[in-house]
Amino acid sequence: MTKSFVLIYGDARLPYQVQEDPARSTRIAIHVEPDGTVMVDAPLGYTDEVVQHAVQKRARWITANVTDAMQRFANVRPREYVSGEQVLYLGRRYLLKVVIAAKPSKSARLRGNRLEVESRTGDPDDIKGRVRGWYRSKARDYLAQRLDMLSARLTWVDTTPPFKLLEMTRQWGSCSPSGRIILNPHLIKAPRASVDYVIIHELAHLIHHNHGREFFRVLDREVPDWNNHKQVLDGMVEQLMNE
Ligand SMILES: [Zn+2]
């Protein structure tokens, strides 16, 4: 059952929806969706007062996140691939710099706070191809390296599972029943901690193939603040997937 309430904080009136979640035992979870919608998951049997009190206690955090989400949503525009545009890499913003060169070097490179891309013509399609190629090779290297490191750390993983990159629009990763991991190359734009969360999430599926209690017990143990990382990813989804 879903109930609707309104959070009042200063001048803000923020509607939110509360869903009872039987799988949840002790905590109330508050999510701000990419478009600024506020959703609350509550364990079964919590009274309206308890839920409203918990939401009110986090009013400042919620309001700030809703404002951010709405601004981000409004700011996401199609990329133009021109100098001065922002590019994301491992959670940091860099400025794209297009360098016209007679013999452009094939790969882009990071220099200070800039991503330099050489091009003979400066044509946006050419730049786009070079930026994509750079992301792709960074994603392949970095994700493979983190998958190795985390596989070695987690006790239930014997050897690093096979993995491949696949661009997906609404999913960061997946784990097949046979244990093959798929990771979204757009992850290379997300903060390092969020990347690790996604990889550990998928590695946990090697022992628990669904999102049941046991799965979340493992996730809670290995990444106690996983919900923060998930919220970061949810909040950035429009930007991360934007090309
Ligand atoms: Zn999953």
Short mmCIF file of C-alpha atoms and ligand atoms in Angstrom, two decimals:
data_model
loop_
_atom_site.label_atom_id
_atom_site.label_comp_id
_atom_site.label_asym_id
_atom_site.label_seq_id
_atom_site.Cartn_x
_atom_site.Cartn_y
_atom_site.Cartn_z
CA MET A 1 0.00 0.00 0.00
CA THR A 2 1.27 3.48 -0.86
CA LYS A 3 0.45 6.55 1.22
CA SER A 4 1.15 10.17 0.39
CA PHE A 5 2.26 12.88 2.76
CA VAL A 6 3.76 16.33 2.46
CA LEU A 7 7.02 17.38 4.05
CA ILE A 8 7.03 21.01 5.17
CA TYR A 9 10.45 22.58 5.57
CA GLY A 10 10.83 26.34 5.54
CA ASP A 11 8.97 27.53 2.46
CA ALA A 12 9.19 24.14 0.79
CA ARG A 13 6.22 21.78 0.45
CA LEU A 14 7.52 18.46 -0.73
CA PRO A 15 5.06 15.65 -1.41
CA TYR A 16 6.36 12.14 -0.76
CA GLN A 17 5.10 8.62 -1.03
CA VAL A 18 5.54 5.91 1.55
CA GLN A 19 5.62 2.25 0.58
CA GLU A 20 5.55 -0.57 3.08
CA ASP A 21 8.32 -3.00 2.30
CA PRO A 22 7.99 -6.46 3.90
CA ALA A 23 11.65 -7.25 3.17
CA ARG A 24 12.80 -4.32 5.26
CA SER A 25 13.32 -5.02 8.94
CA THR A 26 14.43 -2.01 10.96
CA ARG A 27 15.23 1.00 8.88
CA ILE A 28 13.25 3.58 6.98
CA ALA A 29 14.90 4.37 3.66
CA ILE A 30 14.41 7.69 1.93
CA HIS A 31 15.18 8.03 -1.78
CA VAL A 32 15.21 11.07 -3.99
CA GLU A 33 14.62 9.94 -7.57
CA PRO A 34 16.49 11.55 -10.49
CA ASP A 35 13.51 13.81 -11.26
CA GLY A 36 13.22 14.96 -7.62
CA THR A 37 10.41 12.62 -6.54
CA VAL A 38 10.73 11.58 -2.89
CA MET A 39 10.04 7.93 -2.04
CA VAL A 40 10.13 6.38 1.42
CA ASP A 41 10.39 2.64 2.12
CA ALA A 42 9.18 1.68 5.58
CA PRO A 43 9.16 -1.67 7.36
CA LEU A 44 5.72 -3.25 7.83
CA GLY A 45 3.68 -1.94 10.73
CA TYR A 46 5.30 1.45 11.22
CA THR A 47 2.74 4.08 12.16
CA ASP A 48 2.28 7.21 10.06
CA GLU A 49 3.65 9.28 12.95
CA VAL A 50 6.88 7.31 13.15
CA VAL A 51 7.40 7.54 9.40
CA GLN A 52 6.62 11.26 9.28
CA HIS A 53 8.93 11.91 12.19
CA ALA A 54 11.78 10.04 10.48
CA VAL A 55 11.22 12.01 7.27
CA GLN A 56 11.01 15.32 9.15
CA LYS A 57 14.32 14.58 10.86
CA ARG A 58 15.99 14.37 7.47
CA ALA A 59 14.14 17.36 6.01
CA ARG A 60 17.25 19.38 5.33
CA TRP A 61 18.95 16.52 3.47
CA ILE A 62 15.81 15.77 1.46
CA THR A 63 15.21 19.38 0.48
CA ALA A 64 18.83 19.81 -0.63
CA ASN A 65 18.68 16.62 -2.69
CA VAL A 66 15.38 17.50 -4.35
CA THR A 67 16.75 20.92 -5.31
CA ASP A 68 19.91 19.33 -6.72
CA ALA A 69 17.97 16.69 -8.62
CA MET A 70 15.66 19.21 -10.22
CA GLN A 71 18.55 21.43 -11.23
CA ARG A 72 20.45 18.52 -12.69
CA PHE A 73 17.41 17.32 -14.54
CA ALA A 74 16.88 20.78 -16.01
CA ASN A 75 20.57 21.14 -16.88
CA VAL A 76 21.06 17.94 -18.81
CA ARG A 77 21.35 18.94 -22.44
CA PRO A 78 22.57 17.03 -25.46
CA ARG A 79 26.33 17.17 -25.64
CA GLU A 80 27.94 19.39 -28.25
CA TYR A 81 31.56 18.21 -28.02
CA VAL A 82 33.09 21.66 -27.99
CA SER A 83 35.81 23.21 -25.82
CA GLY A 84 34.60 24.23 -22.37
CA GLU A 85 32.04 21.51 -22.07
CA GLN A 86 32.17 19.42 -18.90
CA VAL A 87 33.09 15.76 -18.95
CA LEU A 88 32.83 13.42 -15.99
CA TYR A 89 35.50 10.91 -15.07
CA LEU A 90 35.41 8.86 -11.85
CA GLY A 91 33.09 11.37 -10.24
CA ARG A 92 35.13 14.45 -11.12
CA ARG A 93 34.39 17.15 -13.62
CA TYR A 94 36.91 18.02 -16.30
CA LEU A 95 36.71 20.56 -19.07
CA LEU A 96 36.85 19.33 -22.61
CA LYS A 97 39.54 20.99 -24.65
CA VAL A 98 39.52 20.51 -28.40
CA VAL A 99 42.98 20.95 -29.93
CA ILE A 100 43.19 21.29 -33.68
CA ALA A 101 46.22 19.34 -34.96
CA ALA A 102 47.43 18.37 -38.42
CA LYS A 103 48.22 14.87 -37.19
CA PRO A 104 45.92 14.32 -34.25
CA SER A 105 47.04 11.77 -31.68
CA LYS A 106 44.59 8.95 -31.48
CA SER A 107 43.78 9.02 -27.81
CA ALA A 108 42.52 11.83 -25.63
CA ARG A 109 44.44 12.60 -22.45
CA LEU A 110 43.80 14.16 -19.06
CA ARG A 111 45.90 17.19 -18.22
CA GLY A 112 45.18 18.88 -14.92
CA ASN A 113 41.48 19.62 -14.96
CA ARG A 114 41.14 19.22 -18.72
CA LEU A 115 40.48 16.40 -21.11
CA GLU A 116 42.42 17.24 -24.25
CA VAL A 117 41.23 15.82 -27.52
CA GLU A 118 43.09 16.39 -30.75
CA SER A 119 41.24 16.63 -34.01
CA ARG A 120 42.10 17.73 -37.53
CA THR A 121 38.79 19.45 -38.10
CA GLY A 122 37.18 19.92 -34.68
CA ASP A 123 34.06 18.33 -36.07
CA PRO A 124 31.78 17.34 -33.15
CA ASP A 125 31.26 13.82 -34.52
CA ASP A 126 35.01 13.33 -34.67
CA ILE A 127 35.39 14.63 -31.09
CA LYS A 128 32.51 12.47 -29.90
CA GLY A 129 34.15 9.36 -31.36
CA ARG A 130 37.46 10.19 -29.68
CA VAL A 131 35.86 10.93 -26.30
CA ARG A 132 33.87 7.72 -26.47
CA GLY A 133 36.97 5.75 -27.37
CA TRP A 134 38.82 7.28 -24.43
CA TYR A 135 35.97 6.48 -22.01
CA ARG A 136 35.80 2.96 -23.34
CA SER A 137 39.46 2.20 -22.85
CA LYS A 138 39.47 3.82 -19.38
CA ALA A 139 36.38 1.81 -18.47
CA ARG A 140 37.93 -1.45 -19.66
CA ASP A 141 41.13 -0.89 -17.68
CA TYR A 142 39.66 0.56 -14.52
CA LEU A 143 36.69 -1.80 -14.18
CA ALA A 144 38.87 -4.85 -14.86
CA GLN A 145 41.31 -3.67 -12.20
CA ARG A 146 38.59 -3.07 -9.59
CA LEU A 147 36.93 -6.38 -10.41
CA ASP A 148 40.28 -8.10 -9.78
CA MET A 149 40.93 -6.25 -6.53
CA LEU A 150 37.45 -6.80 -5.13
CA SER A 151 37.33 -10.46 -6.23
CA ALA A 152 40.56 -11.03 -4.31
CA ARG A 153 39.14 -9.35 -1.22
CA LEU A 154 35.74 -11.06 -1.06
CA THR A 155 35.94 -14.48 0.56
CA TRP A 156 33.29 -16.16 -1.60
CA VAL A 157 34.95 -15.30 -4.89
CA ASP A 158 37.59 -17.88 -5.90
CA THR A 159 38.79 -16.34 -9.13
CA THR A 160 37.88 -13.15 -10.92
CA PRO A 161 34.77 -13.94 -12.95
CA PRO A 162 34.71 -13.24 -16.69
CA PHE A 163 33.34 -9.79 -17.47
CA LYS A 164 32.39 -7.67 -20.41
CA LEU A 165 31.33 -4.11 -21.05
CA LEU A 166 27.86 -3.41 -22.34
CA GLU A 167 26.16 -0.05 -22.67
CA MET A 168 22.79 -0.22 -20.97
CA THR A 169 20.37 2.63 -20.44
CA ARG A 170 18.95 1.85 -17.00
CA GLN A 171 21.30 -0.68 -15.49
CA TRP A 172 24.82 -0.42 -14.13
CA GLY A 173 25.64 -4.08 -14.14
CA SER A 174 24.34 -7.61 -14.16
CA CYS A 175 25.46 -11.11 -13.28
CA SER A 176 24.33 -14.08 -15.37
CA PRO A 177 23.35 -17.41 -13.77
CA SER A 178 26.63 -18.83 -15.06
CA GLY A 179 28.56 -16.11 -13.24
CA ARG A 180 29.50 -13.77 -16.04
CA ILE A 181 29.54 -10.11 -14.98
CA ILE A 182 28.40 -7.34 -17.28
CA LEU A 183 29.32 -3.76 -16.42
CA ASN A 184 28.07 -0.57 -18.00
CA PRO A 185 31.04 1.42 -19.38
CA HIS A 186 29.26 4.66 -18.35
CA LEU A 187 30.23 3.68 -14.79
CA ILE A 188 33.65 5.19 -15.48
CA LYS A 189 31.99 8.60 -15.02
CA ALA A 190 30.75 7.76 -11.49
CA PRO A 191 32.64 8.23 -8.20
CA ARG A 192 35.06 5.44 -7.32
CA ALA A 193 33.05 4.33 -4.27
CA SER A 194 29.92 3.99 -6.40
CA VAL A 195 31.81 1.91 -8.95
CA ASP A 196 32.98 -0.44 -6.18
CA TYR A 197 29.44 -0.70 -4.85
CA VAL A 198 28.13 -1.81 -8.26
CA ILE A 199 30.91 -4.40 -8.65
CA ILE A 200 30.39 -5.79 -5.13
CA HIS A 201 26.63 -5.89 -5.78
CA GLU A 202 27.21 -8.02 -8.88
CA LEU A 203 29.79 -10.23 -7.16
CA ALA A 204 27.28 -10.85 -4.34
CA HIS A 205 24.96 -12.29 -7.02
CA LEU A 206 27.50 -15.10 -7.49
CA ILE A 207 26.16 -16.56 -4.23
CA HIS A 208 22.67 -15.03 -4.09
CA HIS A 209 21.03 -14.72 -7.48
CA ASN A 210 18.10 -12.59 -6.35
CA HIS A 211 17.55 -9.52 -4.21
CA GLY A 212 16.39 -11.42 -1.13
CA ARG A 213 17.29 -10.95 2.51
CA GLU A 214 20.47 -13.03 2.26
CA PHE A 215 21.70 -10.94 -0.62
CA PHE A 216 21.19 -7.70 1.32
CA ARG A 217 22.83 -9.21 4.41
CA VAL A 218 25.99 -9.73 2.35
CA LEU A 219 25.74 -6.27 0.81
CA ASP A 220 25.16 -4.60 4.21
CA ARG A 221 28.21 -6.37 5.58
CA GLU A 222 30.54 -5.56 2.68
CA VAL A 223 29.26 -2.07 1.82
CA PRO A 224 27.44 -0.71 4.91
CA ASP A 225 26.69 2.60 3.17
CA TRP A 226 25.66 1.03 -0.14
CA ASN A 227 22.40 2.96 -0.16
CA ASN A 228 24.30 6.25 -0.37
CA HIS A 229 26.22 5.00 -3.38
CA LYS A 230 23.02 3.83 -4.99
CA GLN A 231 21.48 7.23 -4.44
CA VAL A 232 24.49 8.93 -5.96
CA LEU A 233 24.12 6.76 -9.05
CA ASP A 234 20.35 7.27 -9.24
CA GLY A 235 20.84 11.01 -8.88
CA MET A 236 23.41 11.09 -11.67
CA VAL A 237 21.73 8.71 -14.05
CA GLU A 238 20.66 11.33 -16.58
CA GLN A 239 24.13 12.82 -16.64
CA LEU A 240 26.03 9.57 -16.61
CA MET A 241 24.11 8.15 -19.53
CA ASN A 242 24.06 11.42 -21.45
CA GLU A 243 26.24 11.48 -24.56
ZN ZN B 1 21.23 -7.00 -8.41
#
